Every structure is written in structure tokens, then in C-alpha cells.
Amino acid sequence: MVQLFYFLQKQDHLKYAKTKEFVGRRIAGLISGTIYKASEDLLLSDIIYPKVIEEEIRQFSYSNLLYKFRNSLVHDFKTPGAGIDFGDLDEAFYHHMSHYDYVDETPVLVDSSWELVFPAKYLESLVSQSIENLYSYCVSNKLNPYEHYYFDSPWISSQEVKRHAKS
């Protein structure tokens, strides 16, 4: 909901109005200092939105956000947002963050945000569960993944070198 809220804040078209109002009311009810776990968040099916923006709304599912997180981590070597992994939670969560500036050595609240975090413990459990599921799938379907994998020491195959040389 929070990531959807940030998107909707920048949308002025009438087609977003009801969804913007619905999501805005939900976010306004969040209490600073509270950690909200992903399991407490609304499902996309619980959000009020017109059919015309359904594809846009679906981009804010946790699976898509996790993929965005993965891309940022793999390609930019950083996590998106400014969230803090407190180290003790094993599921995605949001926490509130205040942004201050100093005027005459006095802190002044400039802005605040809700930050999405995919903690390391959550990612570890996700990877472990994925490996277990893959193993079960291979066993139940009598698949040997090694039959579909080419083992060789070079990191770049001759085919790749030739393919890129043509480009």
C-alpha cells in the first residue's frame, strides 16, 4: 500500500481519484513508531480501483517489489529506499522514518516517509524455501537438473564470444 501511495501521490488524472482517496485514508491511519509487517498489508484484491488502472496497480504487488529490490541489489549493488533492516524480523515490513534539517542548531522536521524493507532473514528464508521447493519439484517429476547444465571451467563460452563479436 505504501509504495502504491507514493505512486498515486504524483497522479492527477481522474481515473486514479477513488484509489488515491482509499489508499490515502489507509496510509493516514498508520502510526509512527510502529512496524507494519507485509502480512498485515492489504491484498491487491482488497484495494478499490477501476479496471482501467489494474495493470498499474498490480505493479505494486510484493512479488513485483521484490523483483525491483533484486534488480537494484544486483545491478546497482544497493537497496531501493531508505529503510533499515533491524535484524530480527523474518518478513518484509514497513517502518516510519523522519527526515530532519537543522535551523540554528535546532532540528526541524522536513519530511517523513514509510520505508519498505526486505530483511536479510526474510531473503534467507525465501532462498531456502525456494531450494526446498525446487528439490521437491525435481524429485516428484523425476528431473535431474544436471542433465540440463553444461559443466566447464571457462566462464565465457566460445559461442558467447563469437555472438558478441558479431554485434
XYZ file of N, CA, C and O in Angstrom, residues 53-150:
392
model
N -7.033 0.871 -14.440
C -5.687 1.025 -13.873
C -5.186 -0.269 -13.219
O -4.178 -0.271 -12.519
N -5.847 -1.381 -13.482
C -5.490 -2.654 -12.849
C -4.038 -3.054 -13.109
O -3.334 -3.476 -12.187
N -3.574 -2.919 -14.338
C -2.189 -3.306 -14.654
C -1.188 -2.444 -13.893
O -0.145 -2.926 -13.450
N -1.502 -1.175 -13.730
C -0.617 -0.293 -12.959
C -0.608 -0.690 -11.484
O 0.451 -0.749 -10.855
N -1.776 -0.991 -10.949
C -1.901 -1.378 -9.544
C -1.128 -2.666 -9.273
O -0.446 -2.796 -8.253
N -1.191 -3.606 -10.171
C -0.511 -4.899 -9.998
C 1.012 -4.761 -9.884
O 1.676 -5.631 -9.343
N 1.553 -3.674 -10.381
C 2.992 -3.456 -10.275
C 3.445 -3.264 -8.825
O 4.629 -3.357 -8.528
N 2.485 -3.044 -7.934
C 2.817 -2.810 -6.533
C 2.599 -4.037 -5.657
O 2.545 -3.939 -4.435
N 2.504 -5.209 -6.290
C 2.428 -6.456 -5.527
C 3.801 -6.712 -4.908
O 4.826 -6.221 -5.399
N 3.832 -7.464 -3.828
C 5.120 -7.750 -3.182
C 6.053 -8.534 -4.094
O 7.266 -8.338 -4.040
N 5.506 -9.379 -4.949
C 6.389 -10.118 -5.862
C 7.081 -9.155 -6.831
O 8.269 -9.300 -7.105
N 6.368 -8.157 -7.324
C 6.993 -7.166 -8.212
C 7.966 -6.278 -7.451
O 9.029 -5.925 -7.969
N 7.610 -5.911 -6.230
C 8.521 -5.089 -5.419
C 9.783 -5.865 -5.065
O 10.887 -5.308 -5.049
N 9.628 -7.155 -4.794
C 10.790 -7.991 -4.506
C 11.689 -8.082 -5.735
O 12.919 -8.022 -5.635
N 11.100 -8.174 -6.922
C 11.884 -8.205 -8.153
C 12.609 -6.871 -8.358
O 13.763 -6.834 -8.768
N 11.935 -5.772 -8.049
C 12.562 -4.439 -8.129
C 13.737 -4.373 -7.151
O 14.810 -3.868 -7.492
N 13.545 -4.904 -5.959
C 14.603 -4.964 -4.948
C 15.783 -5.765 -5.479
O 16.932 -5.344 -5.398
N 15.489 -6.925 -6.053
C 16.524 -7.797 -6.623
C 17.314 -7.080 -7.703
O 18.530 -7.109 -7.722
N 16.609 -6.403 -8.608
C 17.284 -5.687 -9.691
C 18.188 -4.582 -9.159
O 19.308 -4.406 -9.627
N 17.706 -3.855 -8.193
C 18.503 -2.776 -7.607
C 19.742 -3.334 -6.914
O 20.840 -2.797 -7.054
N 19.566 -4.427 -6.212
C 20.680 -5.050 -5.495
C 21.705 -5.632 -6.464
O 22.906 -5.420 -6.322
N 21.225 -6.334 -7.484
C 22.127 -6.995 -8.438
C 22.797 -5.999 -9.375
O 24.003 -6.073 -9.595
N 22.038 -5.057 -9.907
C 22.582 -4.160 -10.922
C 23.216 -2.888 -10.355
O 24.162 -2.362 -10.941
N 22.698 -2.394 -9.248
C 23.231 -1.157 -8.668
C 24.003 -1.400 -7.373
O 24.585 -0.478 -6.822
N 23.946 -2.619 -6.873
C 24.587 -3.011 -5.613
C 24.120 -2.126 -4.452
O 24.890 -1.695 -3.606
N 22.812 -1.824 -4.468
C 22.210 -1.068 -3.370
C 20.745 -1.474 -3.263
O 20.174 -2.025 -4.191
N 20.177 -1.203 -2.123
C 18.757 -1.484 -1.942
C 17.969 -0.202 -2.212
O 18.444 0.895 -1.919
N 16.764 -0.327 -2.777
C 15.961 0.876 -3.009
C 15.403 1.413 -1.689
O 15.271 0.687 -0.713
N 15.078 2.684 -1.674
C 14.512 3.297 -0.480
C 15.561 3.579 0.576
O 16.762 3.464 0.343
N 15.076 3.939 1.768
C 15.974 4.297 2.869
C 15.674 3.483 4.121
O 15.979 3.898 5.228
N 15.049 2.329 3.939
C 14.670 1.504 5.079
C 15.860 0.895 5.797
O 16.951 0.766 5.244
N 15.624 0.513 7.044
C 16.662 -0.070 7.892
C 16.246 -1.487 8.278
O 15.151 -1.709 8.784
N 17.142 -2.429 8.050
C 16.928 -3.814 8.467
C 17.338 -3.898 9.936
O 18.507 -3.789 10.263
N 16.373 -4.072 10.820
C 16.661 -4.112 12.252
C 17.242 -5.455 12.689
O 17.632 -5.616 13.834
N 17.275 -6.417 11.767
C 17.964 -7.669 12.004
C 17.184 -8.762 12.700
O 17.639 -9.886 12.748
N 16.003 -8.474 13.217
C 15.291 -9.505 13.966
C 13.971 -9.936 13.327
O 13.289 -10.798 13.855
N 13.641 -9.372 12.179
C 12.379 -9.720 11.532
C 12.634 -10.619 10.325
O 13.607 -10.435 9.594
N 11.737 -11.591 10.140
C 11.924 -12.537 9.042
C 10.837 -12.425 7.973
O 10.548 -13.376 7.262
N 10.223 -11.243 7.869
C 9.313 -10.976 6.762
C 9.420 -9.507 6.392
O 9.920 -8.686 7.166
N 8.996 -9.190 5.176
C 9.041 -7.811 4.708
C 8.208 -6.936 5.643
O 7.207 -7.374 6.209
N 8.647 -5.682 5.795
C 7.925 -4.769 6.686
C 8.151 -3.322 6.263
O 9.035 -3.019 5.463
N 7.319 -2.449 6.821
C 7.462 -1.005 6.665
C 7.769 -0.395 8.018
O 7.274 -0.856 9.049
N 8.585 0.654 8.011
C 8.778 1.449 9.217
C 8.788 2.921 8.822
O 9.052 3.274 7.674
N 8.473 3.762 9.775
C 8.399 5.198 9.533
C 9.774 5.816 9.722
O 10.534 5.397 10.595
N 10.069 6.796 8.899
C 11.353 7.469 9.006
C 11.111 8.973 8.915
O 10.397 9.439 8.022
N 11.678 9.713 9.850
C 11.571 11.174 9.844
C 12.855 11.761 9.287
O 13.945 11.249 9.550
N 12.708 12.831 8.532
C 13.855 13.493 7.913
C 13.943 14.914 8.482
O 13.021 15.702 8.313
N 15.044 15.203 9.145
C 15.221 16.492 9.809
C 16.319 17.311 9.154
O 17.245 16.773 8.561
N 16.196 18.625 9.305
C 17.252 19.558 8.944
C 17.486 20.406 10.188
O 16.673 20.393 11.121
N 18.578 21.112 10.224
C 18.874 21.916 11.403
C 18.820 23.392 11.048
O 19.413 23.844 10.075
N 18.076 24.135 11.859
C 17.995 25.582 11.737
C 18.455 26.150 13.067
O 17.844 25.888 14.112
N 19.546 26.878 13.028
C 20.145 27.421 14.259
C 20.342 26.333 15.305
O 19.974 26.482 16.469
N 20.894 25.224 14.854
C 21.199 24.068 15.704
C 19.965 23.399 16.319
O 20.068 22.610 17.250
N 18.787 23.721 15.776
C 17.550 23.117 16.249
C 17.017 22.189 15.157
O 16.858 22.617 14.011
N 16.740 20.922 15.510
C 16.198 20.025 14.474
C 14.775 20.423 14.082
O 13.936 20.694 14.930
N 14.562 20.477 12.762
C 13.250 20.829 12.220
C 12.835 19.707 11.270
O 13.584 19.355 10.356
N 11.631 19.164 11.503
C 11.122 18.094 10.648
C 10.896 18.634 9.241
O 10.139 19.577 9.047
N 11.571 18.032 8.274
C 11.457 18.456 6.884
C 10.457 17.576 6.157
O 9.628 18.052 5.391
N 10.537 16.283 6.412
C 9.699 15.334 5.694
C 9.688 14.032 6.476
O 10.503 13.828 7.385
N 8.771 13.162 6.121
C 8.770 11.827 6.714
C 8.306 10.848 5.647
O 7.685 11.240 4.661
N 8.645 9.590 5.836
C 8.290 8.577 4.844
C 8.110 7.237 5.529
O 8.603 7.014 6.631
N 7.401 6.363 4.838
C 7.296 4.967 5.238
C 8.216 4.194 4.325
O 8.142 4.326 3.106
N 9.098 3.396 4.898
C 10.119 2.694 4.137
C 9.874 1.192 4.141
O 9.638 0.598 5.194
N 9.930 0.589 2.955
C 9.783 -0.853 2.793
C 11.143 -1.509 2.972
O 12.145 -1.037 2.435
N 11.172 -2.600 3.733
C 12.417 -3.336 3.979
C 12.182 -4.819 3.711
O 11.191 -5.387 4.173
N 13.084 -5.423 2.953
C 13.141 -6.871 2.803
C 14.351 -7.317 3.617
O 15.482 -7.268 3.128
N 14.144 -7.723 4.887
C 15.278 -8.051 5.767
C 16.065 -9.267 5.283
O 15.533 -10.137 4.588
N 17.324 -9.303 5.683
C 18.205 -10.415 5.302
C 17.620 -11.758 5.747
O 17.691 -12.741 5.002
N 17.024 -11.817 6.944
C 16.424 -13.074 7.416
C 15.286 -13.517 6.507
O 15.102 -14.702 6.266
N 14.525 -12.574 6.017
C 13.433 -12.893 5.097
C 13.996 -13.442 3.783
O 13.522 -14.458 3.266
N 15.008 -12.774 3.244
C 15.618 -13.218 1.993
C 16.235 -14.600 2.158
O 16.110 -15.455 1.275
N 16.871 -14.840 3.300
C 17.462 -16.154 3.571
C 16.390 -17.237 3.590
O 16.551 -18.299 2.986
N 15.277 -16.976 4.258
C 14.205 -17.980 4.315
C 13.563 -18.173 2.943
O 13.182 -19.285 2.575
N 13.468 -17.106 2.165
C 12.915 -17.192 0.819
C 13.794 -18.068 -0.070
O 13.294 -18.928 -0.794
N 15.095 -17.882 0.005
C 16.032 -18.688 -0.785
C 15.966 -20.145 -0.339
O 15.888 -21.060 -1.159
N 15.984 -20.374 0.980
C 15.919 -21.753 1.497
C 14.648 -22.453 1.046
O 14.685 -23.601 0.595
N 13.525 -21.768 1.162
C 12.247 -22.352 0.757
C 12.215 -22.620 -0.742
O 11.700 -23.642 -1.194
N 12.794 -21.719 -1.532
C 12.853 -21.905 -2.982
C 13.663 -23.140 -3.345
O 13.266 -23.919 -4.220
N 14.783 -23.326 -2.665
C 15.623 -24.501 -2.933
C 14.880 -25.779 -2.547
O 14.889 -26.765 -3.291
N 14.220 -25.759 -1.397
C 13.439 -26.929 -0.973
C 12.321 -27.231 -1.963
O 12.090 -28.396 -2.309
N 11.632 -26.204 -2.432
C 10.548 -26.393 -3.405
C 11.078 -26.928 -4.732
O 10.456 -27.801 -5.341
N 12.222 -26.411 -5.162
C 12.820 -26.892 -6.404
C 13.231 -28.355 -6.275
O 12.984 -29.156 -7.172
N 13.816 -28.698 -5.152
C 14.216 -30.083 -4.907
C 12.984 -31.004 -4.950
O 12.989 -32.026 -5.640
N 11.931 -30.619 -4.250
C 10.698 -31.417 -4.239
C 10.114 -31.554 -5.643
O 9.649 -32.633 -6.028
N 10.134 -30.474 -6.394
C 9.617 -30.492 -7.761
C 10.424 -31.465 -8.616
O 9.848 -32.262 -9.364
N 11.749 -31.395 -8.518
C 12.607 -32.285 -9.316
C 12.390 -33.748 -8.936
O 12.310 -34.612 -9.806
N 12.271 -34.019 -7.647
C 12.050 -35.394 -7.198
C 10.698 -35.901 -7.672
O 10.596 -36.988 -8.239
N 9.653 -35.121 -7.474
C 8.310 -35.581 -7.839
C 8.135 -35.729 -9.353
O 7.319 -36.522 -9.809
N 8.901 -34.970 -10.137
C 8.805 -35.051 -11.590
C 9.963 -35.840 -12.217
O 10.128 -35.830 -13.437
N 10.734 -36.482 -11.345
C 11.872 -37.313 -11.787
C 12.791 -36.550 -12.757
O 13.156 -37.045 -13.825
N 13.147 -35.332 -12.349
C 14.030 -34.499 -13.151
C 15.421 -34.444 -12.522
O 15.552 -34.337 -11.309
N 16.428 -34.527 -13.354
C 17.796 -34.364 -12.898
C 18.316 -33.052 -13.488
O 18.608 -32.981 -14.687
N 18.442 -31.988 -12.685
C 18.853 -30.697 -13.233
C 20.236 -30.731 -13.872
O 20.528 -29.952 -14.774
N 21.087 -31.660 -13.443
C 22.434 -31.743 -14.009
C 22.431 -32.190 -15.463
O 23.386 -31.948 -16.194
N 21.354 -32.815 -15.900
C 21.248 -33.215 -17.303
C 21.049 -32.009 -18.228
O 21.212 -32.116 -19.433
N 20.686 -30.883 -17.649
C 20.403 -29.676 -18.427
C 21.430 -28.579 -18.167
O 21.189 -27.414 -18.482
N 22.540 -28.951 -17.588
C 23.555 -27.964 -17.240
C 24.886 -28.372 -17.852
O 25.297 -29.518 -17.763
N 25.539 -27.423 -18.464
C 26.821 -27.669 -19.111
C 27.931 -27.302 -18.125
O 28.029 -26.157 -17.679
